[in-house]
Amino acid sequence: MNGLSDTLRANSIPSFGPHSEGALLEGSKIHAKMLMQSLGVPTGSFHRVENLDEIDGSLDSFEPPWVIKRDVLAGGKGVTVTTSRKDAREALKYGIEEDGFVLIEEHLSGEEASILVIMDESGYVMLPPSQDHKRVGNNDTGPNTGGMGAYAPAPIVTPFCACKGEEGNYRTNAPLSKKLEHPISWMPLCGANDRLAGLSERYRV
């Protein structure tokens, strides 16, 4: 997010990585959500919560489990997924007090797979679909760990599903690259929920 790739390229040093604006897609959840929304990219509904008196109303607007995300780089541990209203309230309160605002979003059920695409101005290459393991415990229980490893190819992603993912990546990355006015040198897109293999993908960047 601090523009290391920008500095390297400005000094004619080849580098692989996003420019600072592109890095915001990973560094700021709200920025990524708003950009996807503006481009018509399918994504779960969300709300930015800025005041403590908004907490209960925000929780009432979403069905549990609640998904609360801090809008900071948190080493993979900035997300709370919980069915406990008490824990959700505490996560929202903590995020508001620490960062000034926090994101609450729709929970997408089902298995999740990642489809990573390497892009530049000349085109793109889709890597094999993979799955990672973020949360402590079987069946996605417990808090996020920041990463417990990944494997590829992920068997949940059938050839048909991979084809749909490639189409989705093309539909998403082309307008994103144009909107950002820079080539995107990497773009992880994660399809989630039980309709992953079909006609209604949900993406998160």
Tab-separated table of C-alpha atoms in Angstrom:
chain	number	residue	atom	x	y	z
A	1	MET	CA	0.000	0.000	0.000
A	2	ASN	CA	2.979	2.315	0.472
A	3	GLY	CA	3.909	2.195	-3.203
A	4	LEU	CA	7.064	0.066	-3.220
A	5	SER	CA	6.339	-1.210	-6.743
A	6	ASP	CA	5.702	2.360	-7.894
A	7	THR	CA	9.098	3.453	-6.589
A	8	LEU	CA	10.894	0.494	-8.165
A	9	ARG	CA	9.268	1.041	-11.561
A	10	ALA	CA	9.979	4.770	-11.423
A	11	ASN	CA	13.654	3.837	-11.070
A	12	SER	CA	13.530	1.333	-13.964
A	13	ILE	CA	13.740	-1.670	-11.626
A	14	PRO	CA	11.477	-4.518	-12.816
A	15	SER	CA	9.039	-5.653	-10.145
A	16	PHE	CA	6.035	-7.906	-9.723
A	17	GLY	CA	3.318	-6.467	-7.561
A	18	PRO	CA	0.434	-4.028	-7.527
A	19	HIS	CA	0.816	-0.290	-7.771
A	20	SER	CA	-0.261	1.590	-4.659
A	21	GLU	CA	-3.798	2.208	-5.915
A	22	GLY	CA	-4.263	-1.436	-6.841
A	23	ALA	CA	-2.908	-2.530	-3.455
A	24	LEU	CA	-5.811	-0.714	-1.812
A	25	LEU	CA	-8.040	-3.526	-3.074
A	26	GLU	CA	-6.386	-5.739	-0.466
A	27	GLY	CA	-5.510	-3.097	2.088
A	28	SER	CA	-8.955	-1.492	2.342
A	29	LYS	CA	-12.006	-3.744	2.449
A	30	ILE	CA	-14.369	-0.806	2.109
A	31	HIS	CA	-12.480	0.587	-0.889
A	32	ALA	CA	-12.668	-2.824	-2.581
A	33	LYS	CA	-16.376	-3.204	-1.832
A	34	MET	CA	-17.261	0.257	-3.103
A	35	LEU	CA	-15.216	-0.234	-6.263
A	36	MET	CA	-16.890	-3.576	-6.988
A	37	GLN	CA	-20.295	-2.025	-6.358
A	38	SER	CA	-19.567	0.882	-8.705
A	39	LEU	CA	-18.510	-1.525	-11.479
A	40	GLY	CA	-21.405	-3.946	-11.011
A	41	VAL	CA	-19.177	-6.786	-9.781
A	42	PRO	CA	-21.271	-9.316	-7.779
A	43	THR	CA	-20.498	-9.072	-4.064
A	44	GLY	CA	-22.289	-9.477	-0.754
A	45	SER	CA	-24.176	-6.537	0.717
A	46	PHE	CA	-22.277	-4.387	3.212
A	47	HIS	CA	-22.488	-1.327	5.431
A	48	ARG	CA	-19.874	1.042	6.845
A	49	VAL	CA	-20.429	1.665	10.565
A	50	GLU	CA	-18.928	4.873	11.969
A	51	ASN	CA	-20.800	5.589	15.208
A	52	LEU	CA	-21.397	3.510	18.316
A	53	ASP	CA	-25.113	4.292	18.206
A	54	GLU	CA	-25.309	2.602	14.777
A	55	ILE	CA	-24.188	-0.784	16.106
A	56	ASP	CA	-27.529	-2.366	16.987
A	57	GLY	CA	-29.259	-1.088	13.872
A	58	SER	CA	-26.443	-2.441	11.713
A	59	LEU	CA	-26.662	-5.862	13.359
A	60	ASP	CA	-30.423	-5.884	12.822
A	61	SER	CA	-29.853	-5.271	9.097
A	62	PHE	CA	-27.948	-8.541	8.613
A	63	GLU	CA	-28.734	-12.148	9.454
A	64	PRO	CA	-26.231	-14.012	11.645
A	65	PRO	CA	-23.549	-15.137	11.410
A	66	TRP	CA	-22.312	-11.564	11.349
A	67	VAL	CA	-19.151	-10.681	9.428
A	68	ILE	CA	-17.238	-7.704	10.828
A	69	LYS	CA	-14.061	-6.480	9.118
A	70	ARG	CA	-11.579	-3.857	10.206
A	71	ASP	CA	-10.435	-1.656	7.337
A	72	VAL	CA	-6.731	-2.084	8.101
A	73	LEU	CA	-3.908	-4.475	7.306
A	74	ALA	CA	-4.277	-6.958	10.161
A	75	GLY	CA	-2.218	-9.960	9.082
A	76	GLY	CA	-5.296	-11.971	8.139
A	77	LYS	CA	-6.805	-11.533	11.608
A	78	GLY	CA	-8.973	-8.468	11.129
A	79	VAL	CA	-12.214	-10.362	10.470
A	80	THR	CA	-14.743	-11.550	13.049
A	81	VAL	CA	-17.371	-14.097	11.987
A	82	THR	CA	-19.787	-14.894	14.802
A	83	THR	CA	-23.350	-15.872	15.667
A	84	SER	CA	-23.004	-14.191	19.063
A	85	ARG	CA	-24.579	-10.750	19.104
A	86	LYS	CA	-22.420	-9.861	22.108
A	87	ASP	CA	-19.212	-10.749	20.245
A	88	ALA	CA	-20.421	-8.925	17.132
A	89	ARG	CA	-21.169	-5.795	19.160
A	90	GLU	CA	-17.720	-5.942	20.758
A	91	ALA	CA	-16.028	-6.338	17.355
A	92	LEU	CA	-17.924	-3.363	15.931
A	93	LYS	CA	-17.200	-1.242	19.007
A	94	TYR	CA	-13.500	-2.128	18.916
A	95	GLY	CA	-13.187	-1.330	15.206
A	96	ILE	CA	-14.935	2.031	15.567
A	97	GLU	CA	-12.838	3.034	18.572
A	98	GLU	CA	-9.546	1.893	17.029
A	99	ASP	CA	-10.017	2.901	13.387
A	100	GLY	CA	-12.932	5.341	13.275
A	101	PHE	CA	-15.161	2.968	11.286
A	102	VAL	CA	-15.670	-0.714	10.552
A	103	LEU	CA	-17.336	-2.846	7.875
A	104	ILE	CA	-20.234	-5.239	8.430
A	105	GLU	CA	-21.215	-7.431	5.504
A	106	GLU	CA	-23.431	-10.274	4.360
A	107	HIS	CA	-22.203	-13.748	5.275
A	108	LEU	CA	-21.674	-15.918	2.190
A	109	SER	CA	-22.299	-19.559	3.054
A	110	GLY	CA	-20.711	-22.618	1.480
A	111	GLU	CA	-17.198	-23.526	0.453
A	112	GLU	CA	-14.806	-20.901	-0.811
A	113	ALA	CA	-12.215	-21.241	-3.537
A	114	SER	CA	-9.642	-18.770	-4.779
A	115	ILE	CA	-8.994	-18.093	-8.443
A	116	LEU	CA	-5.834	-16.046	-8.846
A	117	VAL	CA	-5.125	-14.209	-12.064
A	118	ILE	CA	-1.837	-12.605	-13.060
A	119	MET	CA	-2.453	-9.578	-15.263
A	120	ASP	CA	-0.619	-6.898	-17.123
A	121	GLU	CA	-1.505	-4.627	-20.029
A	122	SER	CA	-1.013	-7.469	-22.523
A	123	GLY	CA	-3.468	-9.945	-21.011
A	124	TYR	CA	-3.871	-12.389	-18.158
A	125	VAL	CA	-3.056	-15.933	-17.018
A	126	MET	CA	-5.351	-17.833	-14.655
A	127	LEU	CA	-3.612	-19.988	-12.039
A	128	PRO	CA	-5.068	-23.312	-10.785
A	129	PRO	CA	-7.966	-22.823	-8.351
A	130	SER	CA	-7.008	-23.287	-4.717
A	131	GLN	CA	-8.467	-23.406	-1.221
A	132	ASP	CA	-6.869	-22.072	1.935
A	133	HIS	CA	-7.630	-22.672	5.595
A	134	LYS	CA	-7.993	-19.487	7.588
A	135	ARG	CA	-9.850	-20.447	10.757
A	136	VAL	CA	-8.905	-22.573	13.757
A	137	GLY	CA	-10.812	-25.866	14.014
A	138	ASN	CA	-12.658	-28.148	11.637
A	139	ASN	CA	-15.605	-26.867	9.610
A	140	ASP	CA	-14.390	-23.254	9.771
A	141	THR	CA	-14.814	-22.795	13.508
A	142	GLY	CA	-12.819	-20.398	15.650
A	143	PRO	CA	-10.999	-17.171	14.824
A	144	ASN	CA	-8.931	-16.442	11.742
A	145	THR	CA	-5.303	-17.497	11.970
A	146	GLY	CA	-3.765	-15.353	9.264
A	147	GLY	CA	-3.240	-18.404	7.053
A	148	MET	CA	-2.945	-22.149	7.657
A	149	GLY	CA	-1.748	-23.191	4.221
A	150	ALA	CA	-3.429	-23.803	0.883
A	151	TYR	CA	-3.670	-26.548	-1.729
A	152	ALA	CA	-4.285	-26.619	-5.465
A	153	PRO	CA	-6.017	-27.643	-7.594
A	154	ALA	CA	-9.117	-27.489	-5.415
A	155	PRO	CA	-11.472	-30.390	-6.287
A	156	ILE	CA	-14.548	-28.274	-5.527
A	157	VAL	CA	-13.765	-26.239	-8.638
A	158	THR	CA	-14.851	-28.363	-11.587
A	159	PRO	CA	-13.705	-27.554	-15.138
A	160	PHE	CA	-17.075	-25.876	-15.751
A	161	CYS	CA	-16.694	-23.899	-12.566
A	162	ALA	CA	-13.150	-22.885	-13.483
A	163	CYS	CA	-14.417	-21.700	-16.852
A	164	LYS	CA	-17.089	-19.605	-15.136
A	165	GLY	CA	-14.411	-18.253	-12.813
A	166	GLU	CA	-12.235	-17.289	-15.760
A	167	GLU	CA	-15.167	-15.504	-17.369
A	168	GLY	CA	-15.844	-13.733	-14.075
A	169	ASN	CA	-12.231	-12.694	-13.764
A	170	TYR	CA	-12.258	-11.249	-17.276
A	171	ARG	CA	-15.502	-9.364	-16.631
A	172	THR	CA	-14.112	-8.039	-13.362
A	173	ASN	CA	-10.473	-7.316	-14.080
A	174	ALA	CA	-10.906	-5.493	-17.385
A	175	PRO	CA	-13.083	-2.699	-15.949
A	176	LEU	CA	-11.024	-2.650	-12.736
A	177	SER	CA	-7.813	-2.114	-14.670
A	178	LYS	CA	-9.442	0.636	-16.722
A	179	LYS	CA	-10.938	2.259	-13.633
A	180	LEU	CA	-7.595	2.257	-11.815
A	181	GLU	CA	-5.780	3.491	-14.948
A	182	HIS	CA	-2.938	1.057	-14.270
A	183	PRO	CA	-2.314	-2.555	-15.279
A	184	ILE	CA	-3.108	-4.919	-12.418
A	185	SER	CA	-0.219	-7.304	-11.857
A	186	TRP	CA	-2.135	-9.619	-9.563
A	187	MET	CA	-5.776	-10.066	-8.687
A	188	PRO	CA	-7.100	-12.699	-6.287
A	189	LEU	CA	-10.821	-13.276	-6.693
A	190	CYS	CA	-12.606	-15.657	-4.348
A	191	GLY	CA	-15.934	-17.144	-5.368
A	192	ALA	CA	-17.978	-18.154	-2.350
A	193	ASN	CA	-21.270	-19.783	-1.334
A	194	ASP	CA	-23.096	-22.873	-2.503
A	195	ARG	CA	-23.656	-21.472	-6.004
A	196	LEU	CA	-19.940	-21.383	-6.768
A	197	ALA	CA	-20.357	-23.878	-9.611
A	198	GLY	CA	-23.237	-22.076	-11.209
A	199	LEU	CA	-24.821	-18.914	-12.337
A	200	SER	CA	-24.553	-16.505	-9.427
A	201	GLU	CA	-20.969	-15.995	-8.314
A	202	ARG	CA	-20.144	-13.753	-5.390
A	203	TYR	CA	-16.665	-12.283	-5.339
A	204	ARG	CA	-14.494	-10.702	-2.757
A	205	VAL	CA	-11.203	-9.075	-3.619
